[in-house]
């Protein structure tokens, strides 16, 4: 039954880190806690591990209530952001630690420990590093040792706190793919914390987006990207254009934009905002649909995409994104007037 | 050649460098080496036999034993306290943490004589607790317990002061990792915490021991100078000297001199180990992003 968290609340002095948080992680799932710093995601992970105690609420691991249980009895694997390897031990001893500290009755034989550590080091492709000290390893290698060490105790769940946070972009990419493959092989219920939306969306089966101690939305990466539940979720998951306006009589009116909004059929207007992602605009030189126009200010090309920065007629900046071919066909330069039509808007009433 | 020239231009003139070095060395020779040599010269002034007699004389042996006993009790207790204080201050944030940190330094700030007097005031015949304790057969002042107490007091900060910064620098992540991996309290301490602080701890022990064995002021106040009973080595040296028995005084003093030399050697060895492990820790911290520096090149 994976991990079940019910109504967790945690405060540090007057700061509320978690506010009545509940979530379910299915067995074998790779789950991401995504949010800005201070959103409570690390606190939530540490409470699941037992490294922090909640003020109220409960944690159920594989169907057993673990709320009152000591971290050493929870059988979780924990990978720290800065690895937390035992600096005075070799890589081998680091991985063997969890087996060596077991009470004698449950401790494997020396030969068995040796075999298991060797297997794990092979799994993380570091068997040739067994005798090195952590200080002799690169960041990516250390993180893999930390992972092997966490797996050595055969945990029921694996918890990773910003596992790639201290690594540079390239290593992070590699390690991310490698972790996904590893997870597909061993299918261990895993939760990882990240502030990097790309990482969460690429890696996880399901994502919980957190803000100010609450989960704003949880669902598949597709859910949170395509059907964001709150303005925070849509803003956090990448650049977005915001049009302020109102809804009334089943319509949303945001400056020149006029869209259908059947949810609010009332004639009483309410303030609302419409959100559109940069790639959801149609851009043309001739007046079309919405009548929204803007002056091209800046063009940045990155890879196959071209980003346009436009000064909108309504005063604000607009961000649009086009394919390179499309941009070249358009043949525009800074200073030109462009008509932009959102293919998709998401309206949130305030 | 050009390198040498550049060095010459960038540093002080040769004469100045030379003069400063000579002054420093002369100072060391005059104030540190010469006295030590004098101690040993005087100790052996009347030959080897006189030296041996002065050292194996019963009062001297008793003083040596008392010194070893006092240090033998004070140092382990300070290790216990120092590690506990280091753990509390280095790993946790709590109310009164700064107060505790300041209080640990108290024995450095207070004159040892005053420390001795405090114990007399507390446990002396007319002190606060003294009469009651003496009635119950517990003589503290002018007896061994008083000497041990005074020794503990003056050597109190050394271990804690060495251990606290290391505990702070190492942080708590390794302990948390060990806990999640299933280590119990003792396993956690002996397998994770202790190995990380061992060199700093040893360094503190050496300093605390040197102070415990060499302490004069505080011990002098509580000792009562009973020969063969409440005299430590430093006190014994003073008594001999006051009796115009300079040779014997220096012979006993040479024992303390040997202790100082051994301490210095151990200190030098441990210091390099502490530095090395500190560098390894710093190295580990910097090496967190080894790829970044590579791609920056």
Coordinates of C-alpha atoms in Angstrom, one line a residue:
Chain A
X1 CA 0.0 0.0 0.0
X2 CA 3.1 2.2 -0.3
X3 CA 3.0 5.4 1.8
X4 CA 0.0 7.0 3.3
X5 CA 0.2 10.4 5.0
X6 CA -2.8 11.7 6.9
X7 CA -3.3 15.2 8.1
X8 CA 0.3 16.1 8.9
X9 CA 0.8 19.5 10.6
X10 CA 4.2 20.8 11.6
X11 CA 5.3 24.1 13.0
X12 CA 8.7 25.5 13.8
X13 CA 8.1 28.3 16.3
X14 CA 5.6 30.6 14.5
X15 CA 6.5 29.2 11.1
X16 CA 4.0 26.7 9.7
X17 CA 5.9 24.2 7.7
X18 CA 3.1 21.8 7.0
X19 CA -0.6 22.4 7.2
X20 CA -2.9 19.4 7.4
X21 CA -1.1 17.5 4.5
X22 CA -2.3 14.2 3.3
X23 CA -1.0 12.1 0.4
X24 CA -1.0 8.6 -0.9
X25 CA 1.9 7.0 -2.7
X26 CA 1.1 3.7 -4.4
X27 CA 3.4 0.7 -4.0
X28 CA 6.2 0.8 -6.6
X29 CA 5.5 4.4 -7.6
X30 CA 8.1 7.1 -8.1
X31 CA 6.6 10.1 -6.5
X32 CA 7.9 13.7 -6.6
X33 CA 7.4 16.5 -4.0
X34 CA 7.8 19.6 -6.0
X35 CA 7.8 23.1 -4.7
X36 CA 9.9 26.3 -4.0
X37 CA 12.1 26.4 -1.0
X38 CA 10.2 26.8 2.2
X39 CA 7.2 25.1 0.8
X40 CA 7.5 22.2 3.3
X41 CA 8.5 19.5 1.0
X42 CA 11.7 18.5 2.8
X43 CA 10.0 18.7 6.1
X44 CA 7.3 16.3 4.8
X45 CA 10.0 13.9 3.6
X46 CA 11.9 14.0 6.9
X47 CA 8.7 13.3 8.8
X48 CA 8.0 10.3 6.6
X49 CA 11.6 9.1 7.5
X50 CA 11.1 9.8 11.2
X51 CA 13.9 12.4 11.3
X52 CA 11.3 15.0 12.3
X53 CA 8.2 14.5 14.4
X54 CA 4.9 16.0 13.3
X55 CA 2.7 18.0 15.6
X56 CA -0.3 16.0 14.5
X57 CA -1.2 13.5 11.8
X58 CA 0.1 10.0 11.0
X59 CA 2.4 8.2 8.6
X60 CA 1.5 4.7 7.4
X61 CA 4.3 2.8 5.7
X62 CA 3.2 -0.4 3.8
X63 CA 0.0 -0.6 5.8
X64 CA 1.6 -0.2 9.2
X65 CA 1.3 2.9 11.3
X66 CA 4.8 4.2 11.7
X67 CA 4.0 7.5 13.3
X68 CA 5.4 6.5 16.7
X69 CA 8.2 4.5 15.3
X70 CA 11.8 5.4 15.6
X71 CA 13.6 6.0 12.3
X72 CA 15.8 3.0 12.8
X73 CA 12.7 0.8 12.9
X74 CA 10.9 2.3 9.9
X75 CA 13.0 0.5 7.3
X76 CA 13.3 3.5 5.0
X77 CA 16.2 4.3 2.8
X78 CA 17.1 8.0 2.9
X79 CA 19.4 9.8 0.5
X80 CA 20.5 13.2 1.6
X81 CA 21.1 16.2 -0.6
X82 CA 24.7 16.5 0.4
X83 CA 25.1 12.7 0.5
X84 CA 26.0 12.5 4.3
X85 CA 28.5 9.7 3.6
X86 CA 30.6 8.7 6.6
X87 CA 33.8 10.5 5.7
X88 CA 36.1 8.3 7.7
X89 CA 34.9 5.1 6.1
X90 CA 35.7 3.6 2.7
X91 CA 33.0 3.3 0.1
X92 CA 32.6 -0.4 1.0
X93 CA 32.2 0.3 4.7
X94 CA 29.7 3.1 4.0
X95 CA 27.5 0.7 2.1
X96 CA 28.0 -2.1 4.6
X97 CA 27.1 0.1 7.6
X98 CA 23.4 -0.6 7.7
X99 CA 24.1 -4.4 7.8
X100 CA 26.9 -4.2 10.3
X101 CA 24.8 -2.2 12.9
X102 CA 22.1 -4.8 12.9
X103 CA 21.6 -6.8 16.1
X104 CA 23.6 -10.0 16.0
X105 CA 20.5 -12.2 15.5
X106 CA 19.6 -10.4 12.2
X107 CA 23.1 -9.5 11.1
X108 CA 24.3 -11.4 8.0
X109 CA 27.6 -13.3 8.0
X110 CA 30.7 -11.4 6.9
X111 CA 30.8 -13.2 3.6
X112 CA 27.2 -12.4 3.0
X113 CA 27.7 -8.7 3.8
X114 CA 30.6 -8.7 1.4
X115 CA 28.6 -10.3 -1.4
X116 CA 25.7 -7.9 -0.9
X117 CA 27.8 -4.8 -0.8
X118 CA 29.6 -5.9 -3.9
X119 CA 26.3 -6.5 -5.7
X120 CA 25.1 -3.0 -4.7
X121 CA 28.3 -1.4 -5.8
X122 CA 27.9 -3.1 -9.1
X123 CA 24.4 -1.9 -9.4
X124 CA 25.5 1.7 -9.0
X125 CA 28.5 0.9 -11.2
X126 CA 31.1 1.8 -8.6
X127 CA 32.5 -1.6 -7.6
X128 CA 36.0 -0.5 -8.7
X129 CA 35.8 2.3 -6.1
X130 CA 35.2 0.1 -3.0
X131 CA 38.4 1.0 -1.2
X132 CA 38.2 4.7 -1.8
X133 CA 37.2 7.4 0.7
X134 CA 34.2 9.5 -0.1
X135 CA 36.4 12.6 -0.4
X136 CA 38.1 10.9 -3.4
X137 CA 34.9 10.6 -5.4
X138 CA 33.1 13.1 -7.6
X139 CA 29.7 14.4 -6.6
X140 CA 27.8 12.0 -8.9
X141 CA 29.7 9.1 -7.6
X142 CA 29.1 10.1 -4.0
X143 CA 25.4 10.3 -4.7
X144 CA 25.4 6.8 -6.2
X145 CA 27.3 5.5 -3.1
X146 CA 24.6 7.2 -0.9
X147 CA 22.0 5.4 -2.9
X148 CA 23.7 2.0 -2.6
X149 CA 24.0 2.6 1.2
X150 CA 20.3 3.4 1.4
X151 CA 19.4 0.3 -0.6
X152 CA 21.6 -2.0 1.4
X153 CA 19.2 -2.3 4.3
X154 CA 16.5 -3.5 1.9
X155 CA 14.1 -0.6 2.7
X156 CA 10.4 -0.7 2.2
X157 CA 10.5 2.8 0.8
X158 CA 13.2 5.0 -0.6
X159 CA 13.2 8.7 0.2
X160 CA 15.5 11.2 -1.6
X161 CA 16.0 14.8 -0.5
X162 CA 17.0 16.9 -3.6
X163 CA 19.1 14.0 -4.8
X164 CA 20.6 16.0 -7.7
X165 CA 20.5 19.4 -6.1
X166 CA 24.3 19.7 -5.6
X167 CA 25.3 18.4 -9.0
X168 CA 25.8 20.4 -12.2
X169 CA 23.5 20.2 -15.2
X170 CA 25.1 17.5 -17.2
X171 CA 25.7 15.0 -14.3
X172 CA 22.2 15.7 -13.1
X173 CA 20.7 14.7 -16.5
X174 CA 22.7 11.5 -16.6
X175 CA 22.0 10.5 -13.0
X176 CA 18.3 11.3 -13.5
X177 CA 17.9 8.9 -16.4
X178 CA 19.9 6.3 -14.6
X179 CA 17.7 6.6 -11.5
X180 CA 14.6 6.2 -13.6
X181 CA 16.0 3.1 -15.2
X182 CA 17.0 1.8 -11.7
X183 CA 13.5 2.4 -10.4
X184 CA 12.0 0.6 -13.4
X185 CA 14.2 -2.4 -12.5
X186 CA 13.7 -2.6 -8.7
X187 CA 10.2 -1.0 -8.4
X188 CA 10.8 0.3 -4.9
X189 CA 8.2 2.8 -3.6
X190 CA 10.2 6.1 -3.8
X191 CA 9.6 9.7 -3.0
X192 CA 11.9 12.5 -4.0
X193 CA 12.0 16.1 -3.2
X194 CA 12.9 18.7 -5.8
X195 CA 12.5 22.4 -6.7
X196 CA 13.2 21.7 -10.3
X197 CA 9.9 21.2 -12.2
X198 CA 11.7 19.7 -15.2
X199 CA 13.2 17.0 -13.0
X200 CA 9.9 16.2 -11.3
X201 CA 8.0 16.0 -14.6
X202 CA 10.6 13.9 -16.4
X203 CA 11.3 11.4 -13.6
X204 CA 8.1 10.9 -11.5
X205 CA 5.1 8.8 -12.0
X206 CA 3.2 11.2 -9.9
X207 CA 3.9 14.8 -8.7
X208 CA 2.6 16.7 -5.7
X209 CA 3.1 20.5 -6.1
X210 CA 3.6 22.1 -2.7
X211 CA 3.4 25.7 -1.6
X212 CA 3.3 27.3 1.9
X213 CA 2.9 24.0 3.6
X214 CA 0.0 22.6 1.6
X215 CA -0.2 20.3 -1.5
X216 CA -1.7 22.5 -4.2
X217 CA -2.2 19.6 -6.6
X218 CA -1.2 16.1 -7.0
X219 CA -1.4 14.0 -10.1
X220 CA 0.5 12.6 -13.0
X221 CA 2.9 15.0 -14.7
X222 CA 0.4 15.3 -17.5
X223 CA -2.3 16.3 -15.0
X224 CA -0.3 19.1 -13.4
X225 CA 0.9 20.4 -16.7
X226 CA -2.3 20.2 -18.7
X227 CA -4.8 20.6 -16.0
X228 CA -3.3 22.8 -13.3
X229 CA -5.6 23.1 -10.3
X230 CA -4.4 26.5 -9.0
X231 CA -2.7 29.7 -10.3
X232 CA 0.3 28.7 -8.2
X233 CA 0.7 25.4 -10.0
X234 CA 0.5 26.9 -13.4
X235 CA 3.0 29.7 -12.5
X236 CA 5.4 27.3 -10.8
X237 CA 5.5 24.9 -13.7
X238 CA 7.2 27.4 -16.1
X239 CA 6.8 30.8 -17.7
X240 CA 3.2 31.8 -18.1
X241 CA 1.4 34.9 -19.4
X242 CA -1.3 36.4 -17.1
X243 CA -4.2 38.5 -18.2
X244 CA -6.2 40.2 -15.5
X245 CA -9.9 40.8 -16.0
X246 CA -13.3 39.5 -14.9
X247 CA -15.8 36.8 -15.5
X248 CA -19.6 37.4 -15.9
X249 CA -22.5 35.9 -17.7
X250 CA -20.6 32.8 -18.8
X251 CA -17.8 34.8 -20.4
X252 CA -14.3 35.8 -19.3
X253 CA -13.1 39.3 -20.3
X254 CA -9.5 40.1 -20.1
X255 CA -8.7 43.2 -21.9
X256 CA -9.0 42.4 -25.6
X257 CA -9.4 38.7 -24.8
X258 CA -13.0 37.5 -24.6
X259 CA -13.4 33.8 -23.9
X260 CA -16.2 31.5 -22.9
X261 CA -16.4 30.6 -19.2
X262 CA -19.6 28.7 -18.7
X263 CA -18.7 27.8 -15.1
X264 CA -19.6 31.3 -14.0
X265 CA -23.0 32.0 -15.5
X266 CA -23.9 34.6 -12.9
X267 CA -24.3 38.2 -14.1
X268 CA -22.5 39.4 -11.0
X269 CA -18.9 40.0 -12.2
X270 CA -15.9 38.5 -10.4
X271 CA -12.2 39.3 -10.7
X272 CA -10.3 36.6 -12.5
X273 CA -7.1 36.0 -14.4
X274 CA -6.4 34.1 -17.6
X275 CA -3.2 32.1 -18.0
X276 CA -1.5 31.1 -21.2
X277 CA 1.8 29.4 -21.7
X278 CA 4.3 30.9 -24.2
X279 CA 3.9 28.0 -26.6
X280 CA 0.1 28.2 -26.7
X281 CA 0.1 31.4 -28.8
X282 CA -0.6 31.7 -32.5
X283 CA 1.5 34.5 -33.8
X284 CA 0.9 36.3 -37.1
X285 CA 1.6 39.6 -38.9
X286 CA -2.1 40.1 -39.8
X287 CA -4.9 40.8 -37.5
X288 CA -6.7 37.6 -36.4
X289 CA -9.2 36.4 -33.9
X290 CA -8.6 37.9 -30.5
X291 CA -7.4 41.3 -31.6
X292 CA -4.5 41.1 -29.1
X293 CA -1.4 42.8 -30.6
X294 CA 2.0 43.5 -29.3
X295 CA 5.3 44.9 -30.4
X296 CA 8.2 42.5 -30.8
X297 CA 11.1 43.6 -28.5
X298 CA 13.5 40.8 -28.2
X299 CA 14.2 37.4 -29.8
X300 CA 16.2 34.6 -28.2
X301 CA 16.8 31.4 -29.9
X302 CA 17.5 28.3 -27.8
X303 CA 17.7 25.0 -29.7
X304 CA 14.7 24.3 -31.9
X305 CA 12.6 26.9 -30.2
X306 CA 12.6 30.7 -30.5
X307 CA 11.5 32.9 -27.6
X308 CA 9.8 36.2 -28.3
X309 CA 9.5 39.0 -25.8
X310 CA 6.6 41.3 -26.8
X311 CA 5.5 44.6 -25.3
X312 CA 1.7 44.1 -25.1
X313 CA -0.8 46.8 -26.0
X314 CA -2.2 46.3 -22.5
X315 CA 1.1 47.4 -21.0
X316 CA 2.7 44.2 -19.8
X317 CA 5.3 41.9 -21.3
X318 CA 4.2 38.9 -23.3
X319 CA 6.2 35.8 -23.7
X320 CA 5.6 33.6 -26.8
X321 CA 7.5 30.6 -28.1
X322 CA 7.6 29.4 -31.7
X323 CA 9.4 26.7 -33.6
X324 CA 12.4 27.9 -35.5
X325 CA 10.8 27.2 -38.9
X326 CA 7.7 29.0 -38.0
X327 CA 9.6 32.0 -36.8
X328 CA 11.6 32.2 -40.0
X329 CA 8.5 31.9 -42.1
X330 CA 7.1 34.8 -40.1
X331 CA 10.1 37.0 -41.1
X332 CA 9.7 39.6 -38.3
X333 CA 12.3 41.8 -36.5
X334 CA 12.2 43.8 -33.3
X335 CA 9.9 46.8 -33.6
X336 CA 7.3 45.0 -35.7
X337 CA 3.7 44.7 -34.6
X338 CA 2.4 41.1 -34.2
X339 CA -1.0 39.7 -33.5
X340 CA -1.1 37.0 -30.9
X341 CA -4.0 34.6 -30.4
X342 CA -4.0 32.2 -27.5
X343 CA -5.0 28.7 -28.5
X344 CA -5.7 27.9 -24.9
X345 CA -6.4 29.9 -21.8
X346 CA -7.0 28.7 -18.3
X347 CA -9.2 31.0 -16.2
X348 CA -9.0 31.2 -12.4
X349 CA -11.5 33.3 -10.5
X350 CA -9.8 35.1 -7.6
Chain B
X1 CA 66.8 33.8 -12.0
X2 CA 63.9 36.2 -12.9
X3 CA 61.8 34.3 -10.4
X4 CA 64.3 35.1 -7.7
X5 CA 64.4 38.7 -8.6
X6 CA 60.7 39.0 -8.5
X7 CA 60.6 37.3 -5.1
X8 CA 63.2 39.8 -3.9
X9 CA 61.3 42.7 -5.2
X10 CA 58.0 41.5 -3.6
X11 CA 59.4 40.8 -0.1
X12 CA 61.4 42.7 2.5
X13 CA 65.1 43.2 1.9
X14 CA 67.3 40.3 2.9
X15 CA 68.8 42.1 5.8
X16 CA 65.4 42.9 7.4
X17 CA 64.2 39.3 7.0
X18 CA 67.5 38.0 8.5
X19 CA 67.3 40.4 11.4
X20 CA 63.7 39.5 12.2
X21 CA 64.5 35.8 12.2
X22 CA 67.5 36.3 14.5
X23 CA 65.4 38.4 17.0
X24 CA 62.7 35.7 17.0
X25 CA 65.2 32.9 17.5
X26 CA 67.1 34.7 20.2
X27 CA 63.9 35.4 22.0
X28 CA 62.9 31.7 21.9
X29 CA 66.4 30.7 23.0
X30 CA 66.5 33.1 25.9
X31 CA 63.0 32.7 27.3
X32 CA 62.1 29.1 26.4
X33 CA 65.1 26.9 25.7
X34 CA 67.5 28.4 28.2
X35 CA 65.2 27.9 31.2
X36 CA 64.5 24.3 30.2
X37 CA 68.2 23.7 29.8
X38 CA 68.8 25.3 33.2
X39 CA 66.3 23.0 34.8
X40 CA 68.1 19.9 33.6
X41 CA 71.5 21.4 34.3
X42 CA 70.7 22.2 37.8
X43 CA 68.9 18.8 38.3
X44 CA 72.1 17.0 37.3
X45 CA 74.5 19.5 39.0
X46 CA 75.4 17.1 41.8
X47 CA 75.5 14.0 39.6
X48 CA 73.2 11.2 38.7
X49 CA 73.0 9.7 42.1
X50 CA 71.8 12.9 43.7
X51 CA 69.2 13.2 41.0
X52 CA 68.0 9.7 41.6
X53 CA 67.8 10.2 45.3
X54 CA 65.7 13.3 44.9
X55 CA 63.3 11.5 42.6
X56 CA 62.8 8.3 44.5
X57 CA 62.6 10.0 47.9
X58 CA 59.2 9.0 49.4
X59 CA 57.7 12.5 49.4
X60 CA 58.6 13.0 45.8
X61 CA 57.0 9.6 44.9
X62 CA 53.9 10.5 46.8
X63 CA 53.7 13.9 45.0
X64 CA 54.1 12.1 41.7
X65 CA 51.4 9.6 42.6
X66 CA 49.0 12.3 43.7
X67 CA 49.6 14.3 40.5
X68 CA 48.9 11.2 38.4
X69 CA 45.8 10.5 40.4
X70 CA 44.5 14.0 40.1
X71 CA 45.1 14.1 36.3
X72 CA 43.9 10.5 36.0
X73 CA 40.5 11.5 37.5
X74 CA 40.2 15.0 36.0
X75 CA 41.1 14.2 32.4
X76 CA 38.6 11.3 31.8
X77 CA 35.9 13.4 33.5
X78 CA 36.7 16.3 31.3
X79 CA 36.5 14.0 28.2
X80 CA 33.1 12.9 29.3
X81 CA 32.0 16.5 30.0
X82 CA 33.7 17.9 26.9
X83 CA 32.1 15.4 24.5
X84 CA 28.7 15.9 26.1
X85 CA 29.0 19.7 25.9
X86 CA 30.3 19.4 22.4
X87 CA 27.4 17.2 21.4
X88 CA 24.8 19.6 23.0
X89 CA 26.3 22.8 21.7
X90 CA 27.6 21.6 18.3
X91 CA 24.6 19.6 17.2
X92 CA 21.6 21.3 18.8
X93 CA 20.1 24.8 19.0
X94 CA 18.6 25.4 22.4
X95 CA 17.9 28.2 24.8
X96 CA 21.0 29.0 27.0
X97 CA 23.4 27.6 24.4
X98 CA 25.5 30.8 24.4
X99 CA 25.4 31.0 28.1
X100 CA 26.8 27.5 28.4
X101 CA 29.4 28.3 25.8
X102 CA 30.5 31.3 27.9
X103 CA 30.4 29.4 31.2
X104 CA 32.8 26.7 29.8
X105 CA 35.4 29.4 29.4
X106 CA 35.0 30.5 33.0
X107 CA 38.1 28.6 34.3
X108 CA 40.2 30.5 31.7
X109 CA 38.9 33.8 32.9
X110 CA 39.1 33.3 36.7
X111 CA 42.5 33.3 38.4
X112 CA 43.3 29.8 39.6
X113 CA 43.9 31.1 43.1
X114 CA 40.3 32.4 43.3
X115 CA 39.1 29.0 42.0
X116 CA 41.0 27.4 44.9
X117 CA 39.5 29.8 47.3
X118 CA 36.0 29.1 46.1
X119 CA 36.5 25.4 47.0
X120 CA 37.8 26.4 50.4
X121 CA 34.8 28.6 50.9
X122 CA 32.4 25.8 49.9
X123 CA 34.1 22.8 51.5
X124 CA 36.4 24.3 54.2
X125 CA 35.9 23.9 57.9
X126 CA 34.0 27.1 58.1
X127 CA 32.6 26.9 54.6
X128 CA 29.0 26.4 53.4
X129 CA 29.0 22.7 53.0
X130 CA 32.2 21.9 54.8
X131 CA 31.0 21.4 58.4
X132 CA 28.3 19.0 57.3
X133 CA 30.6 17.0 55.1
X134 CA 33.3 16.9 57.7
X135 CA 30.7 15.6 60.2
X136 CA 30.0 12.8 57.7
X137 CA 33.6 11.9 57.4
X138 CA 34.2 13.7 54.1
X139 CA 37.3 15.8 54.2
X140 CA 37.5 17.8 50.9
X141 CA 39.8 20.7 51.5
X142 CA 43.4 19.9 52.5
X143 CA 42.8 16.4 51.2
X144 CA 42.9 14.5 47.9
X145 CA 39.3 15.2 46.9
X146 CA 39.9 19.0 47.0
X147 CA 43.0 18.6 44.8
X148 CA 41.1 16.6 42.3
X149 CA 38.2 19.1 42.3
X150 CA 40.6 22.0 41.8
X151 CA 42.3 20.1 39.0
X152 CA 39.0 19.4 37.3
X153 CA 38.1 23.0 37.5
X154 CA 41.2 24.4 35.9
X155 CA 41.5 21.8 33.1
X156 CA 37.7 22.0 32.5
X157 CA 37.5 23.9 29.1
X158 CA 40.3 22.2 27.1
X159 CA 38.4 19.2 25.7
X160 CA 35.1 21.0 25.2
X161 CA 36.8 23.9 23.4
X162 CA 38.5 21.5 21.0
X163 CA 35.5 19.3 20.4
X164 CA 32.7 22.0 20.0
X165 CA 34.0 23.6 16.7
X166 CA 34.6 20.1 15.1
X167 CA 31.1 19.0 16.1
X168 CA 29.7 22.2 14.6
X169 CA 31.6 21.8 11.4
X170 CA 30.7 18.2 10.9
X171 CA 27.0 18.8 11.4
X172 CA 24.3 16.3 12.0
X173 CA 23.7 14.7 8.6
X174 CA 26.0 11.7 9.2
X175 CA 24.2 10.9 12.5
X176 CA 20.9 11.2 10.8
X177 CA 22.0 8.9 8.0
X178 CA 23.3 6.4 10.6
X179 CA 20.0 6.5 12.5
X180 CA 17.9 5.8 9.4
X181 CA 20.3 2.9 8.5
X182 CA 19.3 1.4 11.9
X183 CA 22.2 2.4 14.2
X184 CA 21.4 2.6 17.9
X185 CA 22.6 5.4 20.2
X186 CA 25.9 3.7 21.2
X187 CA 26.7 2.5 17.6
X188 CA 26.0 5.9 16.4
X189 CA 28.4 7.5 18.8
X190 CA 31.2 5.0 18.5
X191 CA 31.0 4.4 14.7
X192 CA 30.1 7.8 13.4
X193 CA 30.5 10.7 15.9
X194 CA 33.7 9.6 17.7
X195 CA 35.8 8.8 14.6
X196 CA 34.9 12.3 13.3
X197 CA 36.1 14.1 16.4
X198 CA 38.9 11.7 17.6
X199 CA 41.9 13.9 16.6
X200 CA 40.4 17.0 18.1
X201 CA 39.4 15.1 21.2
X202 CA 43.0 13.7 21.6
X203 CA 44.4 17.2 21.2
X204 CA 42.1 18.4 23.9
X205 CA 43.1 15.5 26.2
X206 CA 46.8 16.4 25.8
X207 CA 46.2 20.0 26.6
X208 CA 43.9 19.2 29.5
X209 CA 46.5 16.7 30.9
X210 CA 49.4 19.1 30.7
X211 CA 47.3 21.7 32.6
X212 CA 46.1 19.1 35.1
X213 CA 49.6 18.0 35.9
X214 CA 51.2 21.4 35.9
X215 CA 48.6 23.3 37.9
X216 CA 49.9 25.3 40.8
X217 CA 47.7 28.1 42.0
X218 CA 44.3 26.5 42.6
X219 CA 45.8 23.3 44.0
X220 CA 48.1 25.2 46.2
X221 CA 45.2 26.9 47.9
X222 CA 43.2 23.7 48.7
X223 CA 46.2 21.4 49.3
X224 CA 47.4 22.6 52.8
X225 CA 50.9 21.4 51.7
X226 CA 51.0 18.3 53.8
X227 CA 54.2 16.5 52.7
X228 CA 53.7 13.0 51.4
X229 CA 49.9 13.5 51.6
X230 CA 48.5 16.5 49.7
X231 CA 51.5 17.7 47.7
X232 CA 51.4 17.5 44.0
X233 CA 54.6 17.7 41.9
X234 CA 54.5 21.5 41.4
X235 CA 53.9 22.0 45.1
X236 CA 56.7 19.7 46.0
X237 CA 59.0 21.6 43.8
X238 CA 58.1 24.8 45.6
X239 CA 58.6 23.3 49.1
X240 CA 62.0 21.9 48.1
X241 CA 63.1 25.2 46.7
X242 CA 61.9 27.1 49.8
X243 CA 64.1 24.8 51.8
X244 CA 67.1 25.8 49.8
X245 CA 67.3 22.3 48.3
X246 CA 67.7 23.7 44.8
X247 CA 69.2 20.6 43.3
X248 CA 66.3 18.4 44.5
X249 CA 63.8 21.0 43.4
X250 CA 65.2 21.1 39.9
X251 CA 65.4 17.3 39.8
X252 CA 61.6 17.1 40.5
X253 CA 61.0 20.0 38.2
X254 CA 62.8 18.1 35.4
X255 CA 60.0 15.5 35.6
X256 CA 57.5 18.2 34.8
X257 CA 59.9 19.4 32.1
X258 CA 59.9 15.9 30.6
X259 CA 56.1 16.0 30.7
X260 CA 56.2 19.3 28.8
X261 CA 58.5 17.9 26.1
X262 CA 56.4 14.8 25.6
X263 CA 53.3 17.0 25.5
X264 CA 54.8 19.2 22.9
X265 CA 55.8 16.2 20.7
X266 CA 52.4 14.6 21.0
X267 CA 50.8 18.0 20.3
X268 CA 52.8 18.4 17.2
X269 CA 51.9 15.0 15.9
X270 CA 48.2 15.3 16.7
X271 CA 48.0 18.8 15.3
X272 CA 49.1 17.7 11.9
X273 CA 46.5 14.9 12.0
X274 CA 43.8 17.4 13.1
X275 CA 44.8 19.7 10.2
X276 CA 44.8 16.9 7.8
X277 CA 41.4 15.7 8.7
X278 CA 40.1 19.3 8.8
X279 CA 41.5 19.7 5.3
X280 CA 39.9 16.5 4.2
X281 CA 36.5 17.8 5.5
X282 CA 37.0 21.1 3.8
X283 CA 38.1 19.3 0.7
X284 CA 35.0 17.1 0.8
X285 CA 32.8 20.2 1.1
X286 CA 34.5 21.9 -1.9
X287 CA 34.6 18.8 -4.0
X288 CA 30.8 18.6 -3.9
X289 CA 30.7 19.9 -7.5
X290 CA 33.8 18.6 -9.2
X291 CA 32.3 18.8 -12.7
X292 CA 31.5 22.4 -12.4
X293 CA 35.1 23.5 -12.1
X294 CA 36.0 21.2 -15.0
X295 CA 33.5 22.7 -17.4
X296 CA 34.5 26.2 -16.3
X297 CA 38.0 25.7 -17.6

